[in-house]
Tab-separated table of C-alpha atoms and ligand atoms in Angstrom:
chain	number	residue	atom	x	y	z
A	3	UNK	CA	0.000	0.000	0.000
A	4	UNK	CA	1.333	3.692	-1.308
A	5	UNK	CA	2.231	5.296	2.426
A	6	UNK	CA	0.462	8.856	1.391
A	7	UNK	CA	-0.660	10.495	4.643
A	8	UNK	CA	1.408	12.994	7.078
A	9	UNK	CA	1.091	13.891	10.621
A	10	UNK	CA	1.857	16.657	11.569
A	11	UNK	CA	3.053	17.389	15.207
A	12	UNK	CA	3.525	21.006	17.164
A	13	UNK	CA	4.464	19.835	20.474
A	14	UNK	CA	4.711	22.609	23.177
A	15	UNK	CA	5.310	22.305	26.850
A	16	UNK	CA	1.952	21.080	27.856
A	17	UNK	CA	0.276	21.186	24.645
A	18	UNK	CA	0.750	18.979	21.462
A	19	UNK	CA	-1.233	19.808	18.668
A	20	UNK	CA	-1.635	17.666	15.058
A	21	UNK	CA	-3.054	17.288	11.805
A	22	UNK	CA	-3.289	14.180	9.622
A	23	UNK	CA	-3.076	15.250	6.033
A	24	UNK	CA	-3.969	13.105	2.548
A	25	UNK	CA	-0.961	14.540	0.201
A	26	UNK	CA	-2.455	13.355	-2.838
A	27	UNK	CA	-5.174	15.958	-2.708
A	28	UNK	CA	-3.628	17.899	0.327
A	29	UNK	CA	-7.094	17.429	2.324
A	30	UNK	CA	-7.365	17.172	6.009
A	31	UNK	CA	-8.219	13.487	7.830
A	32	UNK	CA	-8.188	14.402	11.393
A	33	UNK	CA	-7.254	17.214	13.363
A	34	UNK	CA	-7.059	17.851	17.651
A	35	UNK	CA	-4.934	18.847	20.515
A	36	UNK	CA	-4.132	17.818	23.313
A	37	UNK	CA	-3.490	20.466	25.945
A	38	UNK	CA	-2.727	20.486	30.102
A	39	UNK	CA	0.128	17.682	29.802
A	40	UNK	CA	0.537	16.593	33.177
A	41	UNK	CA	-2.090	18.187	35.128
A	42	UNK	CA	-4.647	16.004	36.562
A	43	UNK	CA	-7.412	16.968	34.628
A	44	UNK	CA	-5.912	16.796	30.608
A	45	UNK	CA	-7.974	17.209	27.943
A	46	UNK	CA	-7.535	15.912	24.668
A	47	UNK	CA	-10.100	17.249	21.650
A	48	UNK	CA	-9.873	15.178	18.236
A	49	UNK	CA	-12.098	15.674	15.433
A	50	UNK	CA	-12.165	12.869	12.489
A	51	UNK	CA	-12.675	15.363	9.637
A	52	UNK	CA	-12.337	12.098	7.117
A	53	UNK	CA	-16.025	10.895	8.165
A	54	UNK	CA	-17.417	14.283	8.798
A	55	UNK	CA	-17.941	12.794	12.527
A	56	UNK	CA	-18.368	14.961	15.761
A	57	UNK	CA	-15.254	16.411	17.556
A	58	UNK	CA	-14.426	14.064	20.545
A	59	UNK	CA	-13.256	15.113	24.147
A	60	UNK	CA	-11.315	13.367	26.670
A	61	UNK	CA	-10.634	14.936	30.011
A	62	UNK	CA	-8.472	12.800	31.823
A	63	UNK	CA	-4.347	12.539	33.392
A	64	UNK	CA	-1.813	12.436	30.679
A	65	UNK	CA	1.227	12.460	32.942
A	66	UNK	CA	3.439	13.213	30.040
A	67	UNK	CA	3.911	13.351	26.206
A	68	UNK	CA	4.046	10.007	25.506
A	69	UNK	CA	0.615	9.250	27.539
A	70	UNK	CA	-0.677	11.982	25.363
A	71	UNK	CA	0.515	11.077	22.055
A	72	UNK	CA	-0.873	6.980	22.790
A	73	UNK	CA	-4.119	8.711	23.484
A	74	UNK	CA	-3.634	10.842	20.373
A	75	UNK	CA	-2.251	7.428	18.435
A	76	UNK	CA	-5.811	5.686	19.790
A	77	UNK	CA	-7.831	8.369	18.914
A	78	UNK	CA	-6.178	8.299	15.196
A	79	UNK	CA	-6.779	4.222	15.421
A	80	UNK	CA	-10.287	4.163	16.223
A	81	UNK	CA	-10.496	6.065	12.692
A	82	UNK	CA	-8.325	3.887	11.131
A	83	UNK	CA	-5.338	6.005	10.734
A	84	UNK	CA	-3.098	5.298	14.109
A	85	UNK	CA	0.754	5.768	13.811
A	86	UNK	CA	1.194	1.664	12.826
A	87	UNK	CA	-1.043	2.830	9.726
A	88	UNK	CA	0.755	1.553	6.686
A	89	UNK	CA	-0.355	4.577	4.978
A	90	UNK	CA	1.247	6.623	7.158
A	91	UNK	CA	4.550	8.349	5.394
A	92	UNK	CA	6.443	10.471	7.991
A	93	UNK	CA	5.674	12.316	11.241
A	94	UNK	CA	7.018	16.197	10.342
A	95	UNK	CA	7.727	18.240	13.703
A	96	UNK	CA	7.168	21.606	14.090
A	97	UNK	CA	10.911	22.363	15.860
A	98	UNK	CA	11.273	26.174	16.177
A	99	UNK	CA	15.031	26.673	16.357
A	100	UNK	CA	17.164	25.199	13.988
A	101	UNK	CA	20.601	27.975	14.525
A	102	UNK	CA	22.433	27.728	11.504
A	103	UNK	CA	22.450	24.201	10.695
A	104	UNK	CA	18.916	23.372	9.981
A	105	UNK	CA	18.693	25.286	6.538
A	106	UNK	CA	16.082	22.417	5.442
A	107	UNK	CA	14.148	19.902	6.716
A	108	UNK	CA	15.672	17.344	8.134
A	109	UNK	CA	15.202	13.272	8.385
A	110	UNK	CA	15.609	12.939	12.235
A	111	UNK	CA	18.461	10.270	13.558
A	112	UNK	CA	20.586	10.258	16.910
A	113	UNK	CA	22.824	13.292	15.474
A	114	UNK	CA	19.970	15.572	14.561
A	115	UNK	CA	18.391	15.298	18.018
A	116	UNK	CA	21.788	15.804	19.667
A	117	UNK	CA	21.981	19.510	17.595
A	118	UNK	CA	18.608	19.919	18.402
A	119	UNK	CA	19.096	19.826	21.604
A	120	UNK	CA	22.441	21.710	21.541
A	121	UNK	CA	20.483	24.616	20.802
A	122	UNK	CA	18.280	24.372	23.996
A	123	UNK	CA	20.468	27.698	24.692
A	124	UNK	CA	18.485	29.814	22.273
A	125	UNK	CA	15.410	28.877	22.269
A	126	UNK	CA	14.830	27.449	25.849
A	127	UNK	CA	11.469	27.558	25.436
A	128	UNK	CA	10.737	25.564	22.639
A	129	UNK	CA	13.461	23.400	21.586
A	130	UNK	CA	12.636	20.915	24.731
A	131	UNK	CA	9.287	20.442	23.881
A	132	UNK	CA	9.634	20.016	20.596
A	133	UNK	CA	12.319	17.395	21.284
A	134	UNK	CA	10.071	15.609	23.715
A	135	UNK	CA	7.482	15.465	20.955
A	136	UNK	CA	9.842	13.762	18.493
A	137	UNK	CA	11.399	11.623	20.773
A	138	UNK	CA	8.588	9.829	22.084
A	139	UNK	CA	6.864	9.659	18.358
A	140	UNK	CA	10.155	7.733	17.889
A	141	UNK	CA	9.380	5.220	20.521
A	142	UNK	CA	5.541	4.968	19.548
A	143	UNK	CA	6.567	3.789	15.332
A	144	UNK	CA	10.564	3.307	15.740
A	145	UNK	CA	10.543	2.442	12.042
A	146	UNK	CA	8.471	5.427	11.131
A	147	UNK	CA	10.362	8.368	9.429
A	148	UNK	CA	10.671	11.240	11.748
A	149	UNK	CA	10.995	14.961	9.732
A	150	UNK	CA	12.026	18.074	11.784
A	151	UNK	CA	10.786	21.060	10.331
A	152	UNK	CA	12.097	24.451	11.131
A	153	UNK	CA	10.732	27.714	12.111
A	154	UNK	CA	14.472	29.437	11.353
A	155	UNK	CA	15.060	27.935	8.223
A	156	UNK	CA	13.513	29.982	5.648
A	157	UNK	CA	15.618	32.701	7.248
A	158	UNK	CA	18.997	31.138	7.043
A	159	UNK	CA	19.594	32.999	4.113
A	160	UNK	CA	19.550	36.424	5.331
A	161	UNK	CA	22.909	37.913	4.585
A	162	UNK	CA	25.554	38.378	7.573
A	163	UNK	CA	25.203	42.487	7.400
A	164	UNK	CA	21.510	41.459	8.164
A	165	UNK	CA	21.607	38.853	10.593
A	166	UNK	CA	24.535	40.007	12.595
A	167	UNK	CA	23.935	42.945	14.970
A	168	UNK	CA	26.576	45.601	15.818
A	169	UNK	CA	28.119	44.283	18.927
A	170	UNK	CA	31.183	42.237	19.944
A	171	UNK	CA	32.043	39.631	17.716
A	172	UNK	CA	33.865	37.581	19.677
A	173	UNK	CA	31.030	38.015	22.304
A	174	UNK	CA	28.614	37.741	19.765
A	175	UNK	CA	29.897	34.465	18.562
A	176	UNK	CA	30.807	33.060	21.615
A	177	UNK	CA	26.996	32.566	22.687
A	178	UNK	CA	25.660	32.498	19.101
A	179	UNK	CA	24.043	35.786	19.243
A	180	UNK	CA	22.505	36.991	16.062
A	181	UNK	CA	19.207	37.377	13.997
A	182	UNK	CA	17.537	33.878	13.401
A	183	UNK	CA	13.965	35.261	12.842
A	184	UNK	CA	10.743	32.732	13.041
A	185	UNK	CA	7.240	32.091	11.596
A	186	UNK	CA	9.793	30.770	8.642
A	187	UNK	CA	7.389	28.140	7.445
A	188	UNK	CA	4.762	30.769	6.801
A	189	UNK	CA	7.050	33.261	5.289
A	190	UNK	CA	7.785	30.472	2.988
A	191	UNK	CA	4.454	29.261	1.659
A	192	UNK	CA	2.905	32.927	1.865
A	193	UNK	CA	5.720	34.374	-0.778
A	194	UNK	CA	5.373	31.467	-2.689
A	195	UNK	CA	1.933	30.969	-2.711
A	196	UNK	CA	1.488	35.005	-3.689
A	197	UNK	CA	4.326	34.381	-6.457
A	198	UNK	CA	1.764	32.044	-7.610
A	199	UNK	CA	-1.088	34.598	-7.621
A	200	UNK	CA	0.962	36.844	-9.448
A	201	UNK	CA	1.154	34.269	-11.986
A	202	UNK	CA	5.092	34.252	-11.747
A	203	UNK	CA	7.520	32.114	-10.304
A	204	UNK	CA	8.643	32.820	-6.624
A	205	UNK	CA	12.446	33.780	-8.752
A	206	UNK	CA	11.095	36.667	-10.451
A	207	UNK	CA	9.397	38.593	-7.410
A	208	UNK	CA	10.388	40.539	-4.918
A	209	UNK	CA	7.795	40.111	-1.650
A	210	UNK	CA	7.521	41.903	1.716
A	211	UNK	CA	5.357	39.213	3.937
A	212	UNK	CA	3.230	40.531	6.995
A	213	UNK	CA	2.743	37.548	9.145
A	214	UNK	CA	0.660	39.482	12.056
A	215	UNK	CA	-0.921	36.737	14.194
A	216	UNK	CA	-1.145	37.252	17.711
A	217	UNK	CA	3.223	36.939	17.564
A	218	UNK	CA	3.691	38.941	14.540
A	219	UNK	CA	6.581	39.423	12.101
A	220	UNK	CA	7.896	40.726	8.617
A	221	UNK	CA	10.160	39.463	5.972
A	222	UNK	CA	11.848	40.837	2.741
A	223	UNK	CA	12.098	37.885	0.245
A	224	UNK	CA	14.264	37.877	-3.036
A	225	UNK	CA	13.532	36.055	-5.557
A	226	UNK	CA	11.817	33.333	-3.080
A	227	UNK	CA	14.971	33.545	-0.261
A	228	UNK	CA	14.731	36.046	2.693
A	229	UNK	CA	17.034	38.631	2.994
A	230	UNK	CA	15.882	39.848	6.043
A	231	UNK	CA	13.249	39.552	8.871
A	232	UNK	CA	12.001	41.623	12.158
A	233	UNK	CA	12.191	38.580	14.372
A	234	UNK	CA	16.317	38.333	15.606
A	235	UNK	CA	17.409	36.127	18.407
A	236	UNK	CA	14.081	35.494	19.602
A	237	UNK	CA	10.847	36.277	18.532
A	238	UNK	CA	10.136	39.490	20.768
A	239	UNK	CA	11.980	41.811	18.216
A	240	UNK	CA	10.423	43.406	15.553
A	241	UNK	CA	6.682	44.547	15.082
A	242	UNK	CA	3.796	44.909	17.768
A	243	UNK	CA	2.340	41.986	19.183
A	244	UNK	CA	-0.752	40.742	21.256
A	245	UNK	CA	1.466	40.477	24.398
A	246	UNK	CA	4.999	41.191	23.134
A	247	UNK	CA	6.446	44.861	22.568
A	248	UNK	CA	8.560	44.232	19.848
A	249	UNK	CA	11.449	46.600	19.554
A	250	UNK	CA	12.752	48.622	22.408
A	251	UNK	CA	16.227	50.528	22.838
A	252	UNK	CA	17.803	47.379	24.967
A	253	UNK	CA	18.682	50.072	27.373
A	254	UNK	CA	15.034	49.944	28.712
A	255	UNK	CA	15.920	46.743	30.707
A	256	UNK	CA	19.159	48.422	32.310
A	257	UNK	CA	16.837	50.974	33.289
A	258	UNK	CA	14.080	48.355	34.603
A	259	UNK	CA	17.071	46.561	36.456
A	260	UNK	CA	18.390	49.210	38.391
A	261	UNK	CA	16.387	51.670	38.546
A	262	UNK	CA	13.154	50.117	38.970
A	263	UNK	CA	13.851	47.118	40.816
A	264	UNK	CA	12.139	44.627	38.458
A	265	UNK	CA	14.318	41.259	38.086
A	266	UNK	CA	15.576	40.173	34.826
A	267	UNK	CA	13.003	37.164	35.350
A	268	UNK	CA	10.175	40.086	35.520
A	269	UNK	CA	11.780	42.159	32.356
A	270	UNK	CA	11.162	38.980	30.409
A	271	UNK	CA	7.586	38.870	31.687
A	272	UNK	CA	7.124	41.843	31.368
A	273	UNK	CA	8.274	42.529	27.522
A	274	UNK	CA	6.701	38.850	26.192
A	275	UNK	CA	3.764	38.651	28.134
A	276	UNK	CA	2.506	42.272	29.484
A	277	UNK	CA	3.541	44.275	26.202
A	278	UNK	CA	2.350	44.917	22.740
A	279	UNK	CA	-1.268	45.187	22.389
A	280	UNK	CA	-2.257	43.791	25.601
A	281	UNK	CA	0.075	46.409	27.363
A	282	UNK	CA	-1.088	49.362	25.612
A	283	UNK	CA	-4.994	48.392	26.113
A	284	UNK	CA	-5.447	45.468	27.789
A	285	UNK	CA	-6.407	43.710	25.183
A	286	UNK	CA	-4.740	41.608	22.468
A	287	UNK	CA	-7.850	41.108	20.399
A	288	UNK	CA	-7.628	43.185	17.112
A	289	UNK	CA	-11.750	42.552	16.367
A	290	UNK	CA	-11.458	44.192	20.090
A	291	UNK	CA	-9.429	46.949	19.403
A	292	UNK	CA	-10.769	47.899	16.530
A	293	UNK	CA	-14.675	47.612	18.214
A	294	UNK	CA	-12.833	50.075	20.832
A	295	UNK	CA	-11.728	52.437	18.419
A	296	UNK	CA	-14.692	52.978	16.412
A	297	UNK	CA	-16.153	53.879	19.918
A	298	UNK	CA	-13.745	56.540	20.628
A	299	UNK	CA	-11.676	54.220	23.575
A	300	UNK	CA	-8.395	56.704	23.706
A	301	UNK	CA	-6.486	53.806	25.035
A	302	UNK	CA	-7.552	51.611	22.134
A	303	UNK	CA	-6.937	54.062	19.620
A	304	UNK	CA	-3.450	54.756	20.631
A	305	UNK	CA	-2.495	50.883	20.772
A	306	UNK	CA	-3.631	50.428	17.263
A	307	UNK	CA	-1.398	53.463	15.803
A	308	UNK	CA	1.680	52.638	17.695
A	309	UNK	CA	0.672	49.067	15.813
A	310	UNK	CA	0.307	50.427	12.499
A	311	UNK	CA	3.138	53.255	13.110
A	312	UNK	CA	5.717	50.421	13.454
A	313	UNK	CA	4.305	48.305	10.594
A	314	UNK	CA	4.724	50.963	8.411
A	315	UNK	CA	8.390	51.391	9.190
A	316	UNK	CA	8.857	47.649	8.296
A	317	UNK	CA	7.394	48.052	5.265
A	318	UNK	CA	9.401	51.341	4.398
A	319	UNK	CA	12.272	49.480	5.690
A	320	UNK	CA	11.697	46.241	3.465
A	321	UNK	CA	11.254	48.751	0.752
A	322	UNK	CA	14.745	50.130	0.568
A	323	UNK	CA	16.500	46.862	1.361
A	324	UNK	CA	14.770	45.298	-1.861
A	325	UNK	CA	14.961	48.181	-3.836
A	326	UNK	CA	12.194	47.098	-6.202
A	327	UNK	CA	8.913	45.443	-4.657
A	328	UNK	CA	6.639	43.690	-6.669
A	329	UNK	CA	4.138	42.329	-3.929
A	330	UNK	CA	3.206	43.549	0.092
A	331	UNK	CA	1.817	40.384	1.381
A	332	UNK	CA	-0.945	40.285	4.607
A	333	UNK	CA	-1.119	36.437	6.631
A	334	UNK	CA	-2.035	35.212	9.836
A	335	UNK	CA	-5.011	36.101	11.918
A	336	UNK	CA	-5.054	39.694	11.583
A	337	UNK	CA	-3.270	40.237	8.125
A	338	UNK	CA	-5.886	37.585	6.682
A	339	UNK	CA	-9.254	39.206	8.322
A	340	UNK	CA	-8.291	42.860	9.738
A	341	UNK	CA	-9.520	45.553	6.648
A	342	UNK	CA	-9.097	48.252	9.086
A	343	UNK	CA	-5.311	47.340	10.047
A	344	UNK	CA	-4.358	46.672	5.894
A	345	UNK	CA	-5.613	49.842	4.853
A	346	UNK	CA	-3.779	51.934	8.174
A	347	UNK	CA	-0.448	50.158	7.187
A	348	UNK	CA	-0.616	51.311	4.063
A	349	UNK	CA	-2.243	54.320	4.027
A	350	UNK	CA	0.063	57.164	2.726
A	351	UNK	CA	2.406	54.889	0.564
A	352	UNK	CA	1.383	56.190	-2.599
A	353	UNK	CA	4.427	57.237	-3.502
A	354	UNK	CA	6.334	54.068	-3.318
A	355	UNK	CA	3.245	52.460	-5.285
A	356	UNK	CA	0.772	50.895	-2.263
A	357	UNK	CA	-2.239	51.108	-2.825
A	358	UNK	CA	-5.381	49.591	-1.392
A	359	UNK	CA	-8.647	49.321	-3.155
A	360	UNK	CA	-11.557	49.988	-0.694
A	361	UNK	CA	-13.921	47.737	-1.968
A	362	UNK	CA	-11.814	44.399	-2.509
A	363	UNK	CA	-9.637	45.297	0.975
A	364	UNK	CA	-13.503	45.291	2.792
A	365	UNK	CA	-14.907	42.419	1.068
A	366	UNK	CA	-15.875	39.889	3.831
A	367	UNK	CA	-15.425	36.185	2.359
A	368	UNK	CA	-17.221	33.363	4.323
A	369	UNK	CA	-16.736	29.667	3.981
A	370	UNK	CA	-14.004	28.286	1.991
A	371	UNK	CA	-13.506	31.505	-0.189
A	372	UNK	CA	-12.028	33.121	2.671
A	373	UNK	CA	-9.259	30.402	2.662
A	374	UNK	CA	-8.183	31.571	-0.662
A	375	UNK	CA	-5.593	34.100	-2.120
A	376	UNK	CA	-6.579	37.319	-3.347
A	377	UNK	CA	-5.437	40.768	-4.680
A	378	UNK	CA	-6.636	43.850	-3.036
A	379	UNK	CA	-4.599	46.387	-4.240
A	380	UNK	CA	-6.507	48.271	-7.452
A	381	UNK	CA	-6.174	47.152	-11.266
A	382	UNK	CA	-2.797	48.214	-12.944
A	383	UNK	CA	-1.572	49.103	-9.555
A	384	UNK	CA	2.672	48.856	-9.944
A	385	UNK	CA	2.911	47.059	-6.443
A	386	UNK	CA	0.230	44.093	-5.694
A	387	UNK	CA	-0.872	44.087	-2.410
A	388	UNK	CA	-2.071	40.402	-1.560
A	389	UNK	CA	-4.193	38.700	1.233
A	390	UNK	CA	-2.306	34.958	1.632
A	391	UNK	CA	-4.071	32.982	4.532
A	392	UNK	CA	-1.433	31.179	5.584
A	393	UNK	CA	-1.213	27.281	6.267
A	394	UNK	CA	1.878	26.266	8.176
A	395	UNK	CA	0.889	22.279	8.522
A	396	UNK	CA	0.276	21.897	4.599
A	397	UNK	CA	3.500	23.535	4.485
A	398	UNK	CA	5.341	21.188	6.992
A	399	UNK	CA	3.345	18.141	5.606
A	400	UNK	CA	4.680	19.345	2.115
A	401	UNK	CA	8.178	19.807	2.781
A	402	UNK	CA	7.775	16.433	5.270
A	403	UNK	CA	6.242	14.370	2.274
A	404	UNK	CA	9.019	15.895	-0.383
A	405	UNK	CA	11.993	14.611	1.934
A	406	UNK	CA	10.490	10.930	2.539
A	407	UNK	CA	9.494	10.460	-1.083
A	408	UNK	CA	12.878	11.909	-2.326
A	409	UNK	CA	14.976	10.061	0.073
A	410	UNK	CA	14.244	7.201	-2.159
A	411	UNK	CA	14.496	4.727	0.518
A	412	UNK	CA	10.466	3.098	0.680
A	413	UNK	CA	8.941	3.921	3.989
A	414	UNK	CA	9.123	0.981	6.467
A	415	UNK	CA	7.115	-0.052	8.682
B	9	LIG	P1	-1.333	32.748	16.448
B	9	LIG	O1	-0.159	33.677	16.411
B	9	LIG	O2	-1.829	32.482	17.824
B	9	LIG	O3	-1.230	31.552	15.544
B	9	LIG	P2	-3.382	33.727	14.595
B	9	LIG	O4	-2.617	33.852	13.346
B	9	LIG	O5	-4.446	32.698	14.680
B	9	LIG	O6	-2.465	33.650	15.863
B	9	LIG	O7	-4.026	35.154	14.910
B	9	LIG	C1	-4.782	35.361	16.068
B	9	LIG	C2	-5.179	36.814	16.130
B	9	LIG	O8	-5.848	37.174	14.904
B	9	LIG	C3	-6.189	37.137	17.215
B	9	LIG	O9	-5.542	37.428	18.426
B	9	LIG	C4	-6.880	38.368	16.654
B	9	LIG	O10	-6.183	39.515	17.076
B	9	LIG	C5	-6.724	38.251	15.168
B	9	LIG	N1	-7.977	38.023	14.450
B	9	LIG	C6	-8.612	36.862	14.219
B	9	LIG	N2	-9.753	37.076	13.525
B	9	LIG	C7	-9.837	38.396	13.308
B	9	LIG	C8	-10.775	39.270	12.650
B	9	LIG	N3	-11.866	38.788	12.078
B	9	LIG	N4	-10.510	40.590	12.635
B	9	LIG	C9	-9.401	41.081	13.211
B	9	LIG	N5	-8.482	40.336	13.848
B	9	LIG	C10	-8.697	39.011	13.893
């Protein structure tokens, strides 16, 4: 039997969320999460999108990852798709720091999750959990290829005058500080899908990609490679988020440190999780914030044009470094539904050809339309503006599927 499906796995801390994906046709079998890993009272939500059947819930102890990816396994059996399925190609893991190895995906053996976990350093967050979430898929189908998929590698690309910043270099290199940037796997499908739009291969064009979820970031892409990005070491640089302030002068935390008392511990918590949107408002919410603003809120009002302000020096920024663009491209949560926030970002860039048309910017798209590309910048305009919704597990599943079937080798099992 042709091994055809994926699973995709985003393991976090105390969450691991999936999607089982067809790659003949690209559709979706089964989706779910499981979240509360080692709390008493877990929950695990699946829904078997193959049969059209009702979402399932299962509150109950999974003491770790591997108790929640059996349950996950069982709940992917009892549809007929469980990780012994012989149709089953490759697990690809979402693994969001790769340094500057992982500039592809990768097949996972011994020596990949040794540098995986060698860069626990920068990314102490997320590498661990993502390792925990490949390691015990390991032990669940040991003959089942394992695909790590990186949030950094889309980015390794970006030129040293752009990645490096100005300090020390021996410093600097000594604890591997420099730009990485994230949301990689989006920035890569978004360009390329909007190259395809444009009816042009992702060579010819030259794309500035908005990826403004609740994290948020921007990229400059060449000819389908990044030249630069607004995430750097970690993702809290760069553009306004729901909870993270994006850039600040670094001297801020000196200041926080000794003048105010506040422990590095608290600086961290304070910039990543009581900044951005949420800081300036409250909320993080742009349907919210926007509600807010068209009811005069002051408070709202100002935490949306900070937002914008700082968007549109990205995208003045990304201008100059490419020189020529051809497309401004608008993903993620708020990129894909927020009118309001496209036509602030670009309001005023006339002159380096943005444009948005009202009508095609405000037309709401229900159902499955809203899943797909479109232009909204007017007819003839010299820059396209483009809404991309983004769709970062196709994307790993792709990329997953391309290394298994290329490696030649026929998927054991
Ligand atoms: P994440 O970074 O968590 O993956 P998403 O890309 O799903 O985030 O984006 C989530 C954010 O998208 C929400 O916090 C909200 O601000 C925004 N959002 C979602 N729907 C809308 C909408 N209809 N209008 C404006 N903003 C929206």
């Amino acid at each position: 039997m042709t091994a055809t499906r994926v699973l995709v796995l985003n393991s976090g801390s105390s969450s691991v969320k999936y999607q089982l994906l067809e790659m003949t046709d690209g559709s979706r079998l089964a989706a779910g999460l499981v979240e509360r890993i080692g709390e008493r009272q877990s929950r695990l939500l699946h829904t078997p999108l193959a049969s059209g059947g009702e979402r399932r819930e299962r509150v109950e102890e999974f003491a770790d990852h591997e108790a929640a990816l059996r349950a996950v396994s069982g709940e992917l059996d009892a549809d007929g798709f469980g990780l012994g399925s012989p149709q089953l190609a490759a697990i690809g893991h979402r693994v969001v720091h790769g340094g500057q190895t992982f500039t592809r995906p990768t097949l996972v053996d011994d020596a990949v999750l040794a540098e995986i976990e060698r860069l626990i350093p920068v990314a102490p967050l997320h590498n661990p959990a993502n390792l925990t979430g490949i390691t015990t898929a390991r032990t669940l189908n040991p003959h089942l290829p394992q695909v790590a998929v990186f949030d950094t590698s889309f980015h390794t690309t970006i030129p040293e005058h752009a990645a490096r910043y100005a300090i020390d270099t021996a410093t600097a290199d000594e604890h591997r500080v420099r730009r990485y940037g994230f949301h990689g796997t989006s920035h890569a499908y978004v360009s390329r899908k909007a190259a395809e739009l444009l009816g042009k291969d992702p060579s010819e064009i030259n794309a500035i990609v908005l990826h403004l979820g609740n994290g948020a970031s921007a990229s400059a892409v060449r000819g389908g490679r990044c030249v630069d990005t607004s995430m750097g070491m970690t993702p809290l640089e760069g553009l306004v988020m729901g909870t993270r302030s994006g850039d600040v002068d670094p001297a801020v935390v000196f200041h926080l440190v000794r003048v105010a008392g506040v422990s590095v511990d608290g600086v961290d918590e304070l910039l990543n999780k009581r900044s951005g949107l949420v800081g300036l408002c409250g909320d993080n919410d742009m349907r919210e914030i926007t509600r807010r603003v068209g009811e005069g809120d002051e408070a709202a009002r100002l935490a949306f044009d900070i937002y914008i302000h700082r968007l549109k020096k990205y995208i003045g920024a990304y201008c100059a470094v490419l020189g020529h663009v051809h497309a401004v491209v608008f993903t993620a949560g708020v990129g894909e539904n927020s009118a309001p926030v496209r036509r602030a970002a670009l309001a005023g860039l006339e002159e380096l050809g943005l444009l948005v048309d009202e009508e095609r910017n405000d037309a709401e798209r229900e159902g499955p339309a809203a899943r797909e590309a479109r232009i909204i910048s007017p007819e003839g305009a010299r820059v396209a503006v483009a809404v991309v919704p983004t769709d970062e597990e196709l994307e790993i599943a792709e990329q997953t599927y391309a290394l298994v079937s290329d490696a030649g080798s026929p998927v054991r099992h």
